[in-house]
Amino acid sequence: MVSSAFVLAVAALAATVQAATLDDVCTSAYVKAALPLDVLTGITIDSSSVVVSATKNYSSSAGDFFGAATFDYCAVQLAYSHNGLSDDQVLLMFWLPAPDEFQNRYLSTGGGGMAINSGNSSLPGGVMYGAVTGATDGGFGSFDLDEDDVFLAANGTIDYEALYMFGYKAHHEMSVIGKQFTRNFFNMTESTKLYAYYQACSEGGREGWSQIQRYDDWDGAVVGAPAFRYAHQQVQHLWSDMVMKNLDYFPPPCELTKILNLTIAACDPLDGLTDGVVSRTDLCKLHYDMDQAIGETYYCAAESGSSGFGKRQSTTPAQSGKVTAKGVAVAKAIIAGMKDSQGQQVYLSYQPSSTWGDAGTTYNSTSGTWYASASGIGGDWVDRYLELIDSESLSMDVLTEDKLKAWIYEGWQRYDSVLQTTWPDLSVYHGAGGKILHVHGESDFSVPTASSVRYWESVRSVMYPDLSYTAGAAALNDWYRLYLIPGAGHCSPSTDQTNGPFPQTTLEVLIEWVEKDVKPNTLPATVLQGSEKGKKWELCAWPLRPLWKDNGKTFECIYDQASIDTWHWDLNAWDLPVY
Ligand SMILES: *[C@@H]1O[C@H](CO)[C@@H](O)[C@H](O)[C@H]1NC(C)=O
Ligand SMILES: *[C@@H]1O[C@H](CO)[C@@H](O)[C@H](O)[C@H]1NC(C)=O
Ligand SMILES: *[C@@H]1O[C@H](CO)[C@@H](O)[C@H](O)[C@H]1NC(C)=O
Ligand SMILES: *[C@@H]1O[C@H](CO)[C@@H](O)[C@H](O)[C@H]1NC(C)=O
Ligand SMILES: *[C@@H]1O[C@H](CO)[C@@H](O)[C@H](O)[C@H]1NC(C)=O
Ligand SMILES: *[C@@H]1O[C@H](CO)[C@@H](O)[C@H](O)[C@H]1NC(C)=O
Ligand SMILES: [Ca+2]
């Protein structure tokens, strides 16, 4: 029989333990004692590297994936190395909530572009939910260095350690170390559940999938607009340049913007609610012909700024004129997606109503004409990752349709196991009970929205081959749900469809699902800008599509086969399956 004195003593001890303040535990000595030194074979954590600091009453501003918050945190930076490698050092940054705010949660965060972290900017998104939240530098030398800064050890020589760290190793190591460090730091008993999560978008979305496809480190993941199917994704950034070169027409940006504005205006009402948001880009594809824009007048005032995603800075003169047949032909060919010289489909493309992110042109004030350059992330991919040359030298002159296809093939083969990130069998993660909320802006201009639909479909068809489409979709939606975000661009609300919503509380929804089994039927979202700021929306889970009825009075998520079909591309240029 347990004596009441003993019970009291244990209760008193527990009370003492819980009474620890941030200042009690946010010390170098306490952190060093909590380091999980033996958690991973082949890794040595450097105790002397630890840098610890407490920050009180920190106010973080709202991001697209979480709201504003004020909290105390303990920042812990540490370094580890891989045994047997020279000059190897990986930095981890963890923000830990105060002991009385800790809710038995851990969150990994990722990067964007060629970065594996987002500095500190994603960390509040976990601490505000009582989660220890981590970021890694991938071993690239500092949190400010990107993978493409270190990918080449020299011209012609790949730094394979950096490549594989970026591909998937670094995140796995951070999760394993971060979770055990969290347990040690907060004195968690072995039987206490630590809920582990992930949240990131774009390249960070790809990083998320790199883990979900291999490990069961997390109970749930929020993955946004993943830049996966990497070889295809990077080369497709060159497709708009190819189109302009083929048609020998380099539209003034204003002409393409006018075509965009007319597309949005025409397609907005097709979803049943005229609100400036194209919630059904599939109906836009089915029912709107951009030829209707030909002859419409456009005007844009002179401005200085950047032209196009990742393109060079420039000054643009005032532009005015009428939309040309060639301008519309460029727009249509971009939306029609990458084809080879035989006219076979190589890759999918953006949805109509997306800004023309890859079709930027620059004004040559000497000749008075517009031109395009094959710079940006697509050119970088070819120069650096295929040619292995540290320079931005890709010329428009070398672009041909078959060259683009060959570049995809080369990158696909070379990096299939490390960057492609489309492994469609998620049985390890699913078997451990993992959940996924996958979101993607329906007007994304950098990672085509159809890319996410294709992957969801690959997982469905590989994991539920014997079920009908709807039964397989239902089975998959039990643990992996995809939500398209009306009007949203790349990982944020659109600048052109400002009344569109964004699902800012997705991690909270995921936590409810994982910890309390509240499955999100629809995903709550909010308008974050403009005149309708604060308006609540519900996003439909794929393959259901939004539709308003009775003049916008009632809202439904409907099943529409013709619309679903527009999202499925027959990539008949390839003999291999493109997952
Ligand atoms: C915390 O910061 C807010 C403003 O960000 C301030 O109003 C409040 O007084 C601060 N609280 C403490 C305890 O310092
Ligand atoms: C990131 O957080 C750490 C710990 O609070 C801080 O020392 C550092 O200055 C922050 N970095 C930036 C760029 O704010
Ligand atoms: C963990 O336990 C130690 C020893 O009892 C205690 O000093 C420390 O404050 C505890 N940590 C937390 C976060 O409660
Ligand atoms: C396109 O629409 C936006 C408003 O969303 C407007 O500011 C811009 O001037 C329009 N551009 C053209 C070329 O019509
Ligand atoms: C601009 O046009 C001039 C005159 O045609 C030409 O010599 C020059 O190479 C062009 N510059 C660029 C960057 O295309
Ligand atoms: C790598 O090759 C490019 C293109 O030839 C050249 O401009 C650059 O200087 C080379 N870099 C080094 C470090 O040799
Ligand atoms: Ca609408």
PDB file of N, CA and C in Angstrom, residues 374-419:
ATOM      1  N   ALA A 374      16.937  33.781 -69.772  1.00  0.00           N
ATOM      2  CA  ALA A 374      16.722  32.476 -69.124  1.00  0.00           C
ATOM      3  C   ALA A 374      17.387  32.444 -67.754  1.00  0.00           C
ATOM      4  N   SER A 375      17.269  33.554 -67.018  1.00  0.00           N
ATOM      5  CA  SER A 375      17.874  33.590 -65.684  1.00  0.00           C
ATOM      6  C   SER A 375      16.849  33.088 -64.672  1.00  0.00           C
ATOM      7  N   GLY A 376      17.108  33.326 -63.401  1.00  0.00           N
ATOM      8  CA  GLY A 376      16.166  32.873 -62.389  1.00  0.00           C
ATOM      9  C   GLY A 376      16.428  31.433 -62.012  1.00  0.00           C
ATOM     10  N   ILE A 377      15.465  30.835 -61.316  1.00  0.00           N
ATOM     11  CA  ILE A 377      15.689  29.541 -60.677  1.00  0.00           C
ATOM     12  C   ILE A 377      15.837  28.416 -61.716  1.00  0.00           C
ATOM     13  N   GLY A 378      15.167  28.558 -62.888  1.00  0.00           N
ATOM     14  CA  GLY A 378      15.305  27.548 -63.940  1.00  0.00           C
ATOM     15  C   GLY A 378      16.700  27.554 -64.546  1.00  0.00           C
ATOM     16  N   GLY A 379      17.212  28.745 -64.839  1.00  0.00           N
ATOM     17  CA  GLY A 379      18.558  28.853 -65.386  1.00  0.00           C
ATOM     18  C   GLY A 379      19.605  28.386 -64.392  1.00  0.00           C
ATOM     19  N   ASP A 380      19.399  28.722 -63.134  1.00  0.00           N
ATOM     20  CA  ASP A 380      20.310  28.315 -62.071  1.00  0.00           C
ATOM     21  C   ASP A 380      20.387  26.786 -61.992  1.00  0.00           C
ATOM     22  N   TRP A 381      19.234  26.166 -62.132  1.00  0.00           N
ATOM     23  CA  TRP A 381      19.170  24.703 -62.093  1.00  0.00           C
ATOM     24  C   TRP A 381      20.029  24.091 -63.199  1.00  0.00           C
ATOM     25  N   VAL A 382      19.891  24.611 -64.416  1.00  0.00           N
ATOM     26  CA  VAL A 382      20.636  24.052 -65.550  1.00  0.00           C
ATOM     27  C   VAL A 382      22.132  24.310 -65.385  1.00  0.00           C
ATOM     28  N   ASP A 383      22.500  25.550 -65.071  1.00  0.00           N
ATOM     29  CA  ASP A 383      23.926  25.878 -64.932  1.00  0.00           C
ATOM     30  C   ASP A 383      24.575  25.077 -63.812  1.00  0.00           C
ATOM     31  N   ARG A 384      23.951  25.148 -62.653  1.00  0.00           N
ATOM     32  CA  ARG A 384      24.597  24.637 -61.459  1.00  0.00           C
ATOM     33  C   ARG A 384      24.391  23.140 -61.263  1.00  0.00           C
ATOM     34  N   TYR A 385      23.145  22.698 -61.342  1.00  0.00           N
ATOM     35  CA  TYR A 385      22.836  21.315 -60.956  1.00  0.00           C
ATOM     36  C   TYR A 385      22.991  20.318 -62.097  1.00  0.00           C
ATOM     37  N   LEU A 386      22.954  20.827 -63.341  1.00  0.00           N
ATOM     38  CA  LEU A 386      23.153  19.918 -64.472  1.00  0.00           C
ATOM     39  C   LEU A 386      24.538  20.105 -65.085  1.00  0.00           C
ATOM     40  N   GLU A 387      24.899  21.341 -65.423  1.00  0.00           N
ATOM     41  CA  GLU A 387      26.218  21.574 -66.028  1.00  0.00           C
ATOM     42  C   GLU A 387      27.323  21.638 -64.971  1.00  0.00           C
ATOM     43  N   LEU A 388      26.954  21.791 -63.716  1.00  0.00           N
ATOM     44  CA  LEU A 388      27.899  21.855 -62.588  1.00  0.00           C
ATOM     45  C   LEU A 388      28.860  23.026 -62.717  1.00  0.00           C
ATOM     46  N   ILE A 389      28.348  24.136 -63.180  1.00  0.00           N
ATOM     47  CA  ILE A 389      29.159  25.348 -63.339  1.00  0.00           C
ATOM     48  C   ILE A 389      28.580  26.460 -62.490  1.00  0.00           C
ATOM     49  N   ASP A 390      29.460  27.091 -61.747  1.00  0.00           N
ATOM     50  CA  ASP A 390      29.051  28.152 -60.837  1.00  0.00           C
ATOM     51  C   ASP A 390      28.972  29.469 -61.603  1.00  0.00           C
ATOM     52  N   SER A 391      27.925  29.637 -62.381  1.00  0.00           N
ATOM     53  CA  SER A 391      27.748  30.909 -63.087  1.00  0.00           C
ATOM     54  C   SER A 391      26.310  30.993 -63.557  1.00  0.00           C
ATOM     55  N   GLU A 392      25.847  32.189 -63.773  1.00  0.00           N
ATOM     56  CA  GLU A 392      24.522  32.381 -64.361  1.00  0.00           C
ATOM     57  C   GLU A 392      24.721  32.728 -65.817  1.00  0.00           C
ATOM     58  N   SER A 393      24.805  31.696 -66.657  1.00  0.00           N
ATOM     59  CA  SER A 393      25.203  31.954 -68.037  1.00  0.00           C
ATOM     60  C   SER A 393      24.200  31.439 -69.048  1.00  0.00           C
ATOM     61  N   LEU A 394      23.118  30.797 -68.573  1.00  0.00           N
ATOM     62  CA  LEU A 394      22.221  30.159 -69.521  1.00  0.00           C
ATOM     63  C   LEU A 394      21.641  31.201 -70.483  1.00  0.00           C
ATOM     64  N   SER A 395      21.767  30.904 -71.764  1.00  0.00           N
ATOM     65  CA  SER A 395      21.327  31.844 -72.790  1.00  0.00           C
ATOM     66  C   SER A 395      20.022  31.373 -73.414  1.00  0.00           C
ATOM     67  N   MET A 396      19.188  32.337 -73.773  1.00  0.00           N
ATOM     68  CA  MET A 396      17.950  32.020 -74.493  1.00  0.00           C
ATOM     69  C   MET A 396      18.255  31.241 -75.773  1.00  0.00           C
ATOM     70  N   ASP A 397      19.440  31.495 -76.343  1.00  0.00           N
ATOM     71  CA  ASP A 397      19.778  30.879 -77.634  1.00  0.00           C
ATOM     72  C   ASP A 397      19.747  29.355 -77.576  1.00  0.00           C
ATOM     73  N   VAL A 398      20.085  28.774 -76.408  1.00  0.00           N
ATOM     74  CA  VAL A 398      20.196  27.311 -76.365  1.00  0.00           C
ATOM     75  C   VAL A 398      18.852  26.622 -76.096  1.00  0.00           C
ATOM     76  N   LEU A 399      17.822  27.409 -75.737  1.00  0.00           N
ATOM     77  CA  LEU A 399      16.539  26.774 -75.403  1.00  0.00           C
ATOM     78  C   LEU A 399      15.872  26.166 -76.636  1.00  0.00           C
ATOM     79  N   THR A 400      15.586  24.866 -76.569  1.00  0.00           N
ATOM     80  CA  THR A 400      14.686  24.231 -77.539  1.00  0.00           C
ATOM     81  C   THR A 400      13.758  23.326 -76.732  1.00  0.00           C
ATOM     82  N   GLU A 401      12.648  22.937 -77.322  1.00  0.00           N
ATOM     83  CA  GLU A 401      11.714  22.098 -76.577  1.00  0.00           C
ATOM     84  C   GLU A 401      12.357  20.776 -76.159  1.00  0.00           C
ATOM     85  N   ASP A 402      13.112  20.178 -77.077  1.00  0.00           N
ATOM     86  CA  ASP A 402      13.706  18.885 -76.746  1.00  0.00           C
ATOM     87  C   ASP A 402      14.847  19.018 -75.735  1.00  0.00           C
ATOM     88  N   LYS A 403      15.488  20.192 -75.752  1.00  0.00           N
ATOM     89  CA  LYS A 403      16.538  20.452 -74.756  1.00  0.00           C
ATOM     90  C   LYS A 403      15.908  20.510 -73.353  1.00  0.00           C
ATOM     91  N   LEU A 404      14.788  21.182 -73.243  1.00  0.00           N
ATOM     92  CA  LEU A 404      14.114  21.262 -71.946  1.00  0.00           C
ATOM     93  C   LEU A 404      13.757  19.862 -71.442  1.00  0.00           C
ATOM     94  N   LYS A 405      13.219  19.068 -72.359  1.00  0.00           N
ATOM     95  CA  LYS A 405      12.844  17.701 -71.980  1.00  0.00           C
ATOM     96  C   LYS A 405      14.080  16.903 -71.550  1.00  0.00           C
ATOM     97  N   ALA A 406      15.166  17.068 -72.296  1.00  0.00           N
ATOM     98  CA  ALA A 406      16.401  16.342 -71.971  1.00  0.00           C
ATOM     99  C   ALA A 406      16.943  16.788 -70.609  1.00  0.00           C
ATOM    100  N   TRP A 407      16.816  18.068 -70.314  1.00  0.00           N
ATOM    101  CA  TRP A 407      17.273  18.553 -68.994  1.00  0.00           C
ATOM    102  C   TRP A 407      16.458  17.918 -67.872  1.00  0.00           C
ATOM    103  N   ILE A 408      15.158  17.803 -68.091  1.00  0.00           N
ATOM    104  CA  ILE A 408      14.337  17.149 -67.059  1.00  0.00           C
ATOM    105  C   ILE A 408      14.797  15.715 -66.858  1.00  0.00           C
ATOM    106  N   TYR A 409      15.000  15.019 -67.968  1.00  0.00           N
ATOM    107  CA  TYR A 409      15.382  13.611 -67.879  1.00  0.00           C
ATOM    108  C   TYR A 409      16.702  13.456 -67.118  1.00  0.00           C
ATOM    109  N   GLU A 410      17.660  14.318 -67.471  1.00  0.00           N
ATOM    110  CA  GLU A 410      18.980  14.263 -66.841  1.00  0.00           C
ATOM    111  C   GLU A 410      18.876  14.538 -65.328  1.00  0.00           C
ATOM    112  N   GLY A 411      18.130  15.579 -64.971  1.00  0.00           N
ATOM    113  CA  GLY A 411      17.998  15.928 -63.550  1.00  0.00           C
ATOM    114  C   GLY A 411      17.217  14.874 -62.783  1.00  0.00           C
ATOM    115  N   TRP A 412      16.230  14.324 -63.428  1.00  0.00           N
ATOM    116  CA  TRP A 412      15.386  13.291 -62.837  1.00  0.00           C
ATOM    117  C   TRP A 412      16.242  12.072 -62.486  1.00  0.00           C
ATOM    118  N   GLN A 413      17.043  11.619 -63.453  1.00  0.00           N
ATOM    119  CA  GLN A 413      17.907  10.462 -63.204  1.00  0.00           C
ATOM    120  C   GLN A 413      18.941  10.755 -62.135  1.00  0.00           C
ATOM    121  N   ARG A 414      19.611  11.909 -62.261  1.00  0.00           N
ATOM    122  CA  ARG A 414      20.737  12.188 -61.366  1.00  0.00           C
ATOM    123  C   ARG A 414      20.270  12.377 -59.927  1.00  0.00           C
ATOM    124  N   TYR A 415      19.107  12.983 -59.756  1.00  0.00           N
ATOM    125  CA  TYR A 415      18.679  13.355 -58.403  1.00  0.00           C
ATOM    126  C   TYR A 415      17.401  12.635 -57.959  1.00  0.00           C
ATOM    127  N   ASP A 416      17.061  11.557 -58.641  1.00  0.00           N
ATOM    128  CA  ASP A 416      15.786  10.889 -58.345  1.00  0.00           C
ATOM    129  C   ASP A 416      15.651  10.520 -56.872  1.00  0.00           C
ATOM    130  N   SER A 417      16.725  10.007 -56.289  1.00  0.00           N
ATOM    131  CA  SER A 417      16.624   9.507 -54.917  1.00  0.00           C
ATOM    132  C   SER A 417      16.834  10.601 -53.878  1.00  0.00           C
ATOM    133  N   VAL A 418      17.140  11.813 -54.327  1.00  0.00           N
ATOM    134  CA  VAL A 418      17.468  12.830 -53.320  1.00  0.00           C
ATOM    135  C   VAL A 418      16.630  14.103 -53.445  1.00  0.00           C
ATOM    136  N   LEU A 419      16.326  14.565 -54.652  1.00  0.00           N
ATOM    137  CA  LEU A 419      15.564  15.809 -54.784  1.00  0.00           C
ATOM    138  C   LEU A 419      14.174  15.631 -55.395  1.00  0.00           C
TER     139      LEU A 419
END
